[in-house]
CSV table of C-alpha atoms and ligand atoms in Angstrom, one decimal:
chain,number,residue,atom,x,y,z
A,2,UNK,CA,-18.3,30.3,-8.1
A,3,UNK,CA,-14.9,29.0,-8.4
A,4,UNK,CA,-11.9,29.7,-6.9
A,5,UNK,CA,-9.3,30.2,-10.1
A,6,UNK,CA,-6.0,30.3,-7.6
A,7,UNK,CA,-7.2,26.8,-6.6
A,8,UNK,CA,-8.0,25.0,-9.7
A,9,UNK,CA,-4.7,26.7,-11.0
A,10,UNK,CA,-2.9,24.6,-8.6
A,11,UNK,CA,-5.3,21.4,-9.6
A,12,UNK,CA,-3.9,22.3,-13.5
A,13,UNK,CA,-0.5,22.5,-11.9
A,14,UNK,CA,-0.7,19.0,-10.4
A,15,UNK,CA,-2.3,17.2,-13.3
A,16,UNK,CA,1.1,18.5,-14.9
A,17,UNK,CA,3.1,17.1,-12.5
A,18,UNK,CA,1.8,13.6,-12.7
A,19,UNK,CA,1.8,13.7,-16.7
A,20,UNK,CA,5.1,15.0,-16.9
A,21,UNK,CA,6.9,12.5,-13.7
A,22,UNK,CA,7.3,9.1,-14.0
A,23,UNK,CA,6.0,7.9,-10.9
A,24,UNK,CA,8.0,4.8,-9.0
A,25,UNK,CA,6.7,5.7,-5.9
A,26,UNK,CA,5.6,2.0,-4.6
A,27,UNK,CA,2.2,3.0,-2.5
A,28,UNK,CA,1.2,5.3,-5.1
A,29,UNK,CA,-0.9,4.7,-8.5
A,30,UNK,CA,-3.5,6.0,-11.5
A,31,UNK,CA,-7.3,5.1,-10.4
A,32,UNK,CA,-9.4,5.3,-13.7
A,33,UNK,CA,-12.0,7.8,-14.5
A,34,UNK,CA,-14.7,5.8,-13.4
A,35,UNK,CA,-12.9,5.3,-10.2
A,36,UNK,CA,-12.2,9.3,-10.1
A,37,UNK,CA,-16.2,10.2,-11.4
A,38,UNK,CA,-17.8,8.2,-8.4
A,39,UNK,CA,-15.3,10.5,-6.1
A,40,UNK,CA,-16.1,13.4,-7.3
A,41,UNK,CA,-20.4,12.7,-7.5
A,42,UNK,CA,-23.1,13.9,-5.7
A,43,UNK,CA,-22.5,10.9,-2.9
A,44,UNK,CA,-20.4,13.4,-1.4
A,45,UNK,CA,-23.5,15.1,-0.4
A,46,UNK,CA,-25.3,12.2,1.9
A,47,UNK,CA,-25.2,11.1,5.3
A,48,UNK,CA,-25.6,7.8,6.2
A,49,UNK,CA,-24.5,6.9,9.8
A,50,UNK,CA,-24.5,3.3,10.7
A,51,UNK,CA,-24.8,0.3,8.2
A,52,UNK,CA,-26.6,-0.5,4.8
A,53,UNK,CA,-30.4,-1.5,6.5
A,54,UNK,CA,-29.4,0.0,9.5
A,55,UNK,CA,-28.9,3.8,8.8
A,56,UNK,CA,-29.3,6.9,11.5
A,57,UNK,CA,-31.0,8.8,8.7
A,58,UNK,CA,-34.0,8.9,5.9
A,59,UNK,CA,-33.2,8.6,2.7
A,60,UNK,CA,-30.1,5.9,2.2
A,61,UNK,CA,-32.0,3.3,0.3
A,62,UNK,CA,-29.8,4.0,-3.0
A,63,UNK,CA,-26.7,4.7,-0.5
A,64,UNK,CA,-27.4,1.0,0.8
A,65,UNK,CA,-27.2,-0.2,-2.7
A,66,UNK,CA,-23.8,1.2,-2.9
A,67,UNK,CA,-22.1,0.0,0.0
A,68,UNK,CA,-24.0,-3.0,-0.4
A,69,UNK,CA,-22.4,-3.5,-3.9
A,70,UNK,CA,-18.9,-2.2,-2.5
A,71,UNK,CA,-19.3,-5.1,0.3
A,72,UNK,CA,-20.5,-7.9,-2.2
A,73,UNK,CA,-17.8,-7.2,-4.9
A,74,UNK,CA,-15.1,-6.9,-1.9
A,75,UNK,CA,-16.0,-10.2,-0.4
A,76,UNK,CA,-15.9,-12.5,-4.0
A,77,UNK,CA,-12.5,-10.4,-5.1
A,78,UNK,CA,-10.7,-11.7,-1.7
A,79,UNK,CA,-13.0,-14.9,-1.1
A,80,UNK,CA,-13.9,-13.5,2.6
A,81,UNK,CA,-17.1,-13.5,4.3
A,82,UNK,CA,-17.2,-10.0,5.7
A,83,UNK,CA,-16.3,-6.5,4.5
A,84,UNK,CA,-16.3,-3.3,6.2
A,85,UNK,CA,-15.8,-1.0,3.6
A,86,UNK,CA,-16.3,2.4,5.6
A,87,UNK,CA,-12.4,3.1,7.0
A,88,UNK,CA,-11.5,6.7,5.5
A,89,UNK,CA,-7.4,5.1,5.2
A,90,UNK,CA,-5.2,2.1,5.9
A,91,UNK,CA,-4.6,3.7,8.9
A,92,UNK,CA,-8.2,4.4,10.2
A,93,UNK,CA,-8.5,0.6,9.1
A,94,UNK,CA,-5.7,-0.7,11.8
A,95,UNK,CA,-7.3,1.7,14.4
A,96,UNK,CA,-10.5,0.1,14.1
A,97,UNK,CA,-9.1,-3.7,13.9
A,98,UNK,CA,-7.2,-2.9,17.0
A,99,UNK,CA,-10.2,-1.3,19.4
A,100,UNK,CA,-12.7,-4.0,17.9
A,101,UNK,CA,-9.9,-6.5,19.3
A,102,UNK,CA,-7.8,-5.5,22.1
A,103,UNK,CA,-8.1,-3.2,25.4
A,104,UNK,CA,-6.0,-0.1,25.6
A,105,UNK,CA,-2.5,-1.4,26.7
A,106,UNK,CA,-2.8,-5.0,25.4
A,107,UNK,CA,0.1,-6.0,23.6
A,108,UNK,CA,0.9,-6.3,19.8
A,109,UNK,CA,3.9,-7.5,18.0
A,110,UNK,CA,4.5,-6.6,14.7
A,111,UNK,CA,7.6,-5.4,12.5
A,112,UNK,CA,9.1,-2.1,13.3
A,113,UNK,CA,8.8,1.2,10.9
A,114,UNK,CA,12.2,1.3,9.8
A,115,UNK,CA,12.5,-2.5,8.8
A,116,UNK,CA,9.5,-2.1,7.0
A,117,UNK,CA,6.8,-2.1,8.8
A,118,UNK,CA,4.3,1.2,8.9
A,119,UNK,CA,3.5,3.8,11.5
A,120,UNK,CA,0.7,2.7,12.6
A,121,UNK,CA,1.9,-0.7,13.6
A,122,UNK,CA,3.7,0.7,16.4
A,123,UNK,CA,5.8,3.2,16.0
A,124,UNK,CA,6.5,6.1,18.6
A,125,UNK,CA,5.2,8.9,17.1
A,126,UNK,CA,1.8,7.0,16.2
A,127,UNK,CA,-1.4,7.0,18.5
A,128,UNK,CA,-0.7,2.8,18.0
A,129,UNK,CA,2.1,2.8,20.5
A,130,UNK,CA,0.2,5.6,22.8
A,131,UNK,CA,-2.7,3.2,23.3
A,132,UNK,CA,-1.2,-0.3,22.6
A,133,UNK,CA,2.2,-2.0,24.0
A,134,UNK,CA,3.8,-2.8,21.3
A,135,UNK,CA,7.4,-5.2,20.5
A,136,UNK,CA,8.6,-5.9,17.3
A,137,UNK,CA,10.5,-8.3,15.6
A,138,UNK,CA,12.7,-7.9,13.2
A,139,UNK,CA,14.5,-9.0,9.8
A,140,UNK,CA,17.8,-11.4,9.2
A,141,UNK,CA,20.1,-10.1,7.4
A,142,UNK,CA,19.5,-10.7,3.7
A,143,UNK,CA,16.1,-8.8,4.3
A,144,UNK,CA,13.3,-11.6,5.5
A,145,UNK,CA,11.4,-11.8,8.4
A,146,UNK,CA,13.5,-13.7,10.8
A,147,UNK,CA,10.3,-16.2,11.4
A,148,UNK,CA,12.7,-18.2,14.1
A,149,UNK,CA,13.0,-14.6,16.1
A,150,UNK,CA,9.5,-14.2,15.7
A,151,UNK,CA,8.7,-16.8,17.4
A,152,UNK,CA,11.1,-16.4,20.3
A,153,UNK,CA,9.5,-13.1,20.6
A,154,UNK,CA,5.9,-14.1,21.0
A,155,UNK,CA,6.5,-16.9,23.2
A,156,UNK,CA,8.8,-14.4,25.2
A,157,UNK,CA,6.2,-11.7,25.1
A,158,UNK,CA,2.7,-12.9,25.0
A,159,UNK,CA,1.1,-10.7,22.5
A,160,UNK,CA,-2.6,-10.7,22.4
A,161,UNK,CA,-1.9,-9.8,18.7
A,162,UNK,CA,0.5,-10.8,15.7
A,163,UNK,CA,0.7,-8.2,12.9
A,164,UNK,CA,2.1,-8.7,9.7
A,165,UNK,CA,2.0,-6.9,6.0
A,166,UNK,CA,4.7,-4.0,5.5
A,167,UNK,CA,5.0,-0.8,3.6
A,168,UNK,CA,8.6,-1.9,2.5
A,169,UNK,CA,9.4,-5.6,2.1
A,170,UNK,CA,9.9,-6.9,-1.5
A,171,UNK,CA,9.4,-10.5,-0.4
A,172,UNK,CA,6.1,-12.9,0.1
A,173,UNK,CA,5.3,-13.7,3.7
A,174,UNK,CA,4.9,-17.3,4.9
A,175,UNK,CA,1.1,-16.5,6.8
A,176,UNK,CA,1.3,-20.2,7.5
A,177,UNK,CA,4.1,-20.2,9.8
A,178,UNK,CA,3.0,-16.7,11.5
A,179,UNK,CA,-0.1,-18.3,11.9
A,180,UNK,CA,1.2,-21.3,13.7
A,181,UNK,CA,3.5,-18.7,16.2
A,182,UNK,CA,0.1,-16.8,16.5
A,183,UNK,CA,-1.9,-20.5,17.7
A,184,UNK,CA,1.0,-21.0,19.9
A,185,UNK,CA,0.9,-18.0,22.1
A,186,UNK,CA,-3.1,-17.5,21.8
A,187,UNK,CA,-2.8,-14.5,20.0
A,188,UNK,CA,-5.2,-12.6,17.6
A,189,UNK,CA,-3.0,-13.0,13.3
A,190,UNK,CA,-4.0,-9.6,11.8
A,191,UNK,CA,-2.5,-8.9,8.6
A,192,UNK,CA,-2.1,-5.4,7.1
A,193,UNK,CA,-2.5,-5.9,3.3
A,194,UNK,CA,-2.3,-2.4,2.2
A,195,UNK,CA,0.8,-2.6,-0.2
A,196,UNK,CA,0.1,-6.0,-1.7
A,197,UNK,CA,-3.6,-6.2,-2.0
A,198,UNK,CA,-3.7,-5.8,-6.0
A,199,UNK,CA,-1.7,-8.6,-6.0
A,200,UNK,CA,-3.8,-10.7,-3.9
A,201,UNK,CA,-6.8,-9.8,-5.3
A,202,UNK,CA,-5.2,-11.0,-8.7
A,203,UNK,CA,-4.2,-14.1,-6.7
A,204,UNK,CA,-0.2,-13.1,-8.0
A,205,UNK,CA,0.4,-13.6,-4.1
A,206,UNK,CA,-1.0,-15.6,-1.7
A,207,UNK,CA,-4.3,-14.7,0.3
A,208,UNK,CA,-3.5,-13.8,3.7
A,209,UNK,CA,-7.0,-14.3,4.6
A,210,UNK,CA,-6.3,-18.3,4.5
A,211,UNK,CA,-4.7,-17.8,7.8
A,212,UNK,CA,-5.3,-14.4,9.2
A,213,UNK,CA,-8.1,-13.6,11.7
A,214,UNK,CA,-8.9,-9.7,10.5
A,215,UNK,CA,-7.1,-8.5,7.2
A,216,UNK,CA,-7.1,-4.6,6.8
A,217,UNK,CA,-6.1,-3.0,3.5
A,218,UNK,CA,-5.8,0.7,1.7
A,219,UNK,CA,-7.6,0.8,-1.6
A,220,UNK,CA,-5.6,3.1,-3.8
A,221,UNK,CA,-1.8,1.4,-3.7
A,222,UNK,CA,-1.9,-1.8,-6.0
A,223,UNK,CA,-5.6,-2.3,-5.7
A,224,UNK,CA,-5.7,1.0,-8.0
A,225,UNK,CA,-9.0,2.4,-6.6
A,226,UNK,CA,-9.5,5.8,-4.4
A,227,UNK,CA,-7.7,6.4,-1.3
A,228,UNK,CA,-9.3,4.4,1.7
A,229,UNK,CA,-9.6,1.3,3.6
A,230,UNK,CA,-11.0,-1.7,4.6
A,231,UNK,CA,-11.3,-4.5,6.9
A,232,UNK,CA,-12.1,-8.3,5.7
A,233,UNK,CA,-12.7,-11.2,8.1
A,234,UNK,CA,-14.3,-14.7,8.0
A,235,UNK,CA,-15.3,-14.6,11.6
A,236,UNK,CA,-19.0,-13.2,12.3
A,237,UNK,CA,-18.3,-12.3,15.8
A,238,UNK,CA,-14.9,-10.1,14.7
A,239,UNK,CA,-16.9,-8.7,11.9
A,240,UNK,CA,-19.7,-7.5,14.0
A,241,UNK,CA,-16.7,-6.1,16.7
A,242,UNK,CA,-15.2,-4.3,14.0
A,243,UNK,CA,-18.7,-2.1,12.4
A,244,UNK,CA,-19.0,-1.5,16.1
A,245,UNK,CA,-15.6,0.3,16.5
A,246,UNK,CA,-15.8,1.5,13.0
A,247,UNK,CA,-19.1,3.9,13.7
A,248,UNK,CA,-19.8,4.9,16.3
A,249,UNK,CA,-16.8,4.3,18.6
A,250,UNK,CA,-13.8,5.7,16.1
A,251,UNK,CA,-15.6,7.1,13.0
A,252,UNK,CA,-18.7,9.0,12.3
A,253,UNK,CA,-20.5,9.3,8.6
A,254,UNK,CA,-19.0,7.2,6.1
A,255,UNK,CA,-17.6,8.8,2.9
A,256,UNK,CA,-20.1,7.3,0.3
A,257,UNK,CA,-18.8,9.1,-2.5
A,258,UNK,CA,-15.5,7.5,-1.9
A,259,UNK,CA,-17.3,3.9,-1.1
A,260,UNK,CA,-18.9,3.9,-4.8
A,261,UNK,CA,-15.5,4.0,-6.2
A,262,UNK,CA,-14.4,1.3,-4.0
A,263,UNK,CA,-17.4,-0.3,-5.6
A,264,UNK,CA,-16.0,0.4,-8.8
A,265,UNK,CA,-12.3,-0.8,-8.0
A,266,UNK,CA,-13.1,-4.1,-7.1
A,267,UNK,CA,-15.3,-4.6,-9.7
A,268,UNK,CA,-12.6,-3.5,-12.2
A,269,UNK,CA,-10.1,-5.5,-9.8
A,270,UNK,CA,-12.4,-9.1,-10.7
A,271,UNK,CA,-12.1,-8.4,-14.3
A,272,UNK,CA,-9.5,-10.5,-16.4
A,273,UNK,CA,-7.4,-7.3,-17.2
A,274,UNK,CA,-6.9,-6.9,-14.0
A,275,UNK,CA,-4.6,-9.7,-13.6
A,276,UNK,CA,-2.9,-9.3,-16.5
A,277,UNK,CA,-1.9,-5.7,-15.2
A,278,UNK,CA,-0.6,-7.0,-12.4
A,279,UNK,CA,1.0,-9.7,-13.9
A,280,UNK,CA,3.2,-7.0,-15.8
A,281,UNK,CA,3.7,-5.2,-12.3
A,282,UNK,CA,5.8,-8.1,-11.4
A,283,UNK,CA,6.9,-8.3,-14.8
A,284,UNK,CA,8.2,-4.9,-14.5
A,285,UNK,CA,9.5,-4.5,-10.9
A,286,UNK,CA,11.9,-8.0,-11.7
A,287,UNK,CA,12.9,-6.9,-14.9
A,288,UNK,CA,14.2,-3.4,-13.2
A,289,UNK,CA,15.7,-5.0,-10.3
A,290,UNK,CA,17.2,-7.5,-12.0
A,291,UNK,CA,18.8,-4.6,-14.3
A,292,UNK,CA,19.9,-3.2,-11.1
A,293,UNK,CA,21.7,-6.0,-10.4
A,294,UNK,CA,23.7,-6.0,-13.2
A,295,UNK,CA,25.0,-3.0,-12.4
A,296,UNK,CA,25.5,-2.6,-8.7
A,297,UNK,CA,24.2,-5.8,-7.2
A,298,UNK,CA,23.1,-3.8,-4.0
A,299,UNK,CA,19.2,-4.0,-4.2
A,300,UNK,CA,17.1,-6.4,-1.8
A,301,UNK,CA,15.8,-8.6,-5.0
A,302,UNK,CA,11.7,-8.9,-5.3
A,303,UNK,CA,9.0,-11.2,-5.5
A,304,UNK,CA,6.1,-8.4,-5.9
A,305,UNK,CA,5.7,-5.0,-7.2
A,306,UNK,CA,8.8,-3.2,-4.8
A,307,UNK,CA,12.2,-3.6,-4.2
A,308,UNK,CA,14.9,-1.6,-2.3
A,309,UNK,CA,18.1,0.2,-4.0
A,310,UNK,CA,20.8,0.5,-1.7
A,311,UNK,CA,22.2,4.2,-3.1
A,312,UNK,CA,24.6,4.9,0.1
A,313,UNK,CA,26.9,1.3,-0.9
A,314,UNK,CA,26.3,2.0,-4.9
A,315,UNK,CA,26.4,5.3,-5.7
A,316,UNK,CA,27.5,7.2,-2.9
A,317,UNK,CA,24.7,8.9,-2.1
A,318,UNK,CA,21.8,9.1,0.9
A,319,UNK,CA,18.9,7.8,-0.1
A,320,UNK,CA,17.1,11.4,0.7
A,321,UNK,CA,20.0,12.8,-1.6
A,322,UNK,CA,19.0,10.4,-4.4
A,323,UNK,CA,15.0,11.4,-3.9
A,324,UNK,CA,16.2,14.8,-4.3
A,325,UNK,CA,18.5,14.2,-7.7
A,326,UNK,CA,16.0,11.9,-9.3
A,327,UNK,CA,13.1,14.5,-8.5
A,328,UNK,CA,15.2,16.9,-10.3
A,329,UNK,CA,15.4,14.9,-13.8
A,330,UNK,CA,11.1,14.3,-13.2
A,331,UNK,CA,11.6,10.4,-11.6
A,332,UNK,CA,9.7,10.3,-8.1
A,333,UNK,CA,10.9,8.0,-5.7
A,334,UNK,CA,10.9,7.6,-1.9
A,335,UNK,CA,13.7,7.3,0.0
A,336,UNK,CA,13.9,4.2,2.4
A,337,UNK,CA,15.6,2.7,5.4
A,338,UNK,CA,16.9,-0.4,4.5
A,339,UNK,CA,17.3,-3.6,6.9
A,340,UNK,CA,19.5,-2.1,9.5
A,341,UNK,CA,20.0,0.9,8.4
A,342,UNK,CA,22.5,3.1,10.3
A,343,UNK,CA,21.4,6.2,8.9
A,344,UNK,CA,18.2,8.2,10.4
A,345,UNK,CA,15.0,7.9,8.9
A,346,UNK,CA,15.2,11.6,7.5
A,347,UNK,CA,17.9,10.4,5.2
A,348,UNK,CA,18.4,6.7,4.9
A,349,UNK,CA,20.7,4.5,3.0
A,350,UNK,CA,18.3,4.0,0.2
A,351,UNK,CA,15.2,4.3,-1.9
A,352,UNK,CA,12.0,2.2,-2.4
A,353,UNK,CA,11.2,1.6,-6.4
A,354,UNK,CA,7.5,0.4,-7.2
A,355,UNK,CA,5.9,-0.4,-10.5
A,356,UNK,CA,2.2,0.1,-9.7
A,357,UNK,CA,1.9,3.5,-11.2
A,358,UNK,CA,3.6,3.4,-14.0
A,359,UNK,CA,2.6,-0.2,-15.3
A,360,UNK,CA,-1.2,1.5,-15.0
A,361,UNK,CA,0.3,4.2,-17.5
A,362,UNK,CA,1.5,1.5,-19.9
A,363,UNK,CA,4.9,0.7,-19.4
A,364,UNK,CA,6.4,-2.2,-20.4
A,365,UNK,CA,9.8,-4.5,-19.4
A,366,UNK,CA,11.8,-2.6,-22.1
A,367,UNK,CA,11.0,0.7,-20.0
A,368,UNK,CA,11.3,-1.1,-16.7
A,369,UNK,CA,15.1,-1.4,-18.0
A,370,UNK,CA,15.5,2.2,-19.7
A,371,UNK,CA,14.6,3.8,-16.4
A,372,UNK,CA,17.1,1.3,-14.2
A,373,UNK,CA,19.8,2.5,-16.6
A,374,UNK,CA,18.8,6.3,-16.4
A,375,UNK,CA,18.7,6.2,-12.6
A,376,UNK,CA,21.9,4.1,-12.4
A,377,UNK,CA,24.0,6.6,-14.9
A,378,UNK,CA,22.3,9.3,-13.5
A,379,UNK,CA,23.5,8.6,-9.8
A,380,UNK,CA,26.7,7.5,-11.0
A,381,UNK,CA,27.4,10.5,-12.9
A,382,UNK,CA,28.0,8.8,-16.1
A,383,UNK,CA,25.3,11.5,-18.1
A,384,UNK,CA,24.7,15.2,-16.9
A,385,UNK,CA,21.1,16.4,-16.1
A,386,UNK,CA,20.2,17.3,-19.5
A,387,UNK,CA,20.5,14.2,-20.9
A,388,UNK,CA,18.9,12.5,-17.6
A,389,UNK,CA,16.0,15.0,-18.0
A,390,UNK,CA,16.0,14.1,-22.0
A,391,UNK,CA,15.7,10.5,-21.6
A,392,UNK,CA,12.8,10.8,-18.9
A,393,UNK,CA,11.0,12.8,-21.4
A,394,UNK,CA,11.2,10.1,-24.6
A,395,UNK,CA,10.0,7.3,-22.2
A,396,UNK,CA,7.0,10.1,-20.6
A,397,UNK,CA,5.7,10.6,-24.8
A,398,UNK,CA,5.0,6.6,-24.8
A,399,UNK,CA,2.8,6.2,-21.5
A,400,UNK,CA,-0.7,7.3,-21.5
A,401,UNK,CA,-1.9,10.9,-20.1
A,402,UNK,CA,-3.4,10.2,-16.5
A,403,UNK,CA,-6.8,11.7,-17.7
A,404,UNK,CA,-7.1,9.0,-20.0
A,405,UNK,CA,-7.1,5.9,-17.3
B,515,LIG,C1,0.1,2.7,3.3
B,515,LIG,C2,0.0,1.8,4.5
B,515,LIG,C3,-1.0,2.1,5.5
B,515,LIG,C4,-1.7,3.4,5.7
B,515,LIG,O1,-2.5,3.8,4.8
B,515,LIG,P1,-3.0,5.3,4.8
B,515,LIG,O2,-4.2,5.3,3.9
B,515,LIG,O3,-1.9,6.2,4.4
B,515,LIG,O4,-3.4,5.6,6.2
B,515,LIG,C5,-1.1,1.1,6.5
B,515,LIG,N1,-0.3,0.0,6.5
B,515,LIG,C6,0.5,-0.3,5.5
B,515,LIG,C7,1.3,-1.5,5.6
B,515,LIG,C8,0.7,0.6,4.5
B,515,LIG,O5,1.7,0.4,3.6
């Protein structure tokens, strides 16, 4: 059986992806093995609880698996402990904050629209149903304002101190969080989900240095199926956190999808690996930088994102410019930027990322061909034929997504 209508729209999408070039920062192209393990016949088992220590018969090759997925996890970020079973980044916070902290406890962390994510707080997430959350906030060329931070936490007591954003082009000084985090007595928890490629290819600094629980998606940089996980190097936090993992917040883990976590961070160890990464950064500088000869209004980068401020160059929202680039086949987000004054809806900006289409093959003299089709684009130098041209000469050089 097979439903023609739906595997039609499957066709449709693999279309999409070939024919886009995809900036979007959080996104990327898992490789076939990545995509085989998926789509395998783990889908089909049940396995409550923990390799060992299963609810069910039959899970001695499933232990294997997660086993694997937890041993391969642990020497790629140099941690003790893994749990590999949250379904997304955002299961992943939910279980580091119940294994943690009592409803109403207090967090701090960076707000949504300076770049933080909705899970860390924001209104319409369960985070700030259950949790009382205050943020702090950026300066004004972009960085954490570590000085405010710290004001803050003395001010408010937080049993918890997030960090690690969905939207920040910069590195983060863990040290000096940490140090705010020792002063007040609260938990350091960093959310890693945007950067952890780049940690795991030690192009950034490993949060788990200083951080007492790191949580993490697995399909952004880290190029593997979309998930989460939770690393620690404290046994008592570890054993918290499989506890509020299954049975308190989750119930049979998606093996299928834990195999080709497996599979990521083993592809993640290998040499290659790095040297991707290496061109991510490569790439994401190069563009900016091309930016900045141009219009000088982007926030500058130090890892795979940076933000383009469209309102102050080109005149345009940053959901009109999502709209316009979709248009000519280049998908972007739109973004608010540091104290942005327009609502989220529409922003002042977009987010650029080079994870995807570094995977695909790109190199620095495409990173600059697409800053100049986006910049004459929104400036109206070339009409949308041309725009739509150009896009398709740099599309015939990058691999086909089936071929990752
Ligand atoms: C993407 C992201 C998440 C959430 O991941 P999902 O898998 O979409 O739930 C959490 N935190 C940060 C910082 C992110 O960037």
């Amino acid at each position: 059986m097979r439903d023609n209508k739906l595997f039609g729209f499957l066709s449709d999408e693999l279309e999409r992806q070939n024919n886009s070039i995809e900036l979007i920062a959080s996104e990327n192209f898992a490789s076939k093995e990545v995509r085989e393990l998926c789509g395998s016949i783990l889908t089909n088992k049940y396995a409550e609880g923990f390799p060992g220590k299963r609810y069910y018969g039959g899970c001695e090759n499933i232990d294997n698996i997660e086993s694997r997925a937890i041993e391969l996890v642990t020497k790629l970020f140099d941690a003790k402990y893994a749990c590999v079973q949250p379904h997304s980044g955002t299961q992943a916070n939910m279980i580091a904050y119940y294994a943690l902290l009592d409803t109403g406890d207090k967090i701090l962390s960076l707000s949504l629209d300076e770049g933080g994510h909705l899970s860390h707080g924001s209104k319409v997430s369960f985070s700030s149903k259950y949790y009382n959350v205050e943020f702090y906030h950026l300066n004004d060329s972009g960085r954490i304002d570590y000085e405010g931070l710290k004001a803050k936490a003395l001010e408010f007591k937080p049993k918890l101190i997030l960090a690690g954003f969905s939207a920040y082009p910069f590195e983060i000084d863990y040290k000096k969080i940490k140090e705010i985090a020792t002063l007040v007595g609260a938990y350091f928890m960093v959310d890693m989900a945007h950067i952890a490629g780049l940690v795991a290819a030690k192009e950034l600094d490993n949060p788990l240095r200083y951080a007492d629980i790191v949580t993490s998606t697995t399909h952004k940089t880290l190029r593997g199926p979309r998930g989460g996980i939770i690393l620690t190097n404290n046994e008592e936090i570890i054993k918290k956190v499989n506890k509020a993992c299954f049975p308190a917040l989750q119930g049979g883990p998606l093996e299928n999808i834990i195999g080709a976590k497996a599979e990521c961070f083993f592809e993640a160890l290998d040499p290659s690996f790095k040297e991707y990464i290496k061109h991510v950064k490569e790439n994401t500088l190069t563009c900016a930088n091309e930016f900045s000869k141009m219009c000088d209004i982007n926030s500058g980068t130090e890892n795979h994102l940076f933000l383009l401020n469209t309102k102050l160059s080109y005149g345009v929202t940053g959901k009109d410019a999502q709209e316009l680039l979709e248009e000519i086949g280049i998908t972007v987000n739109k973004n608010m930027l540091p104290h942005d004054s327009e609502k989220p809806s529409v922003t002042s900006g977009i987010r650029i990322g080079f994870a995807a289409i570094t995977t695909r093959g790109a190199a620095k003299e495409d990173a600059i061909e697409i800053a100049h089709i986006i910049h004459d684009y929104l400036s109206k130098q070339i009409d949308k034929t041309i725009a739509i041209s150009r896009v398709k000469n740099l599309i015939k050089k990058f691999k086909k997504i089936e071929e990752i």
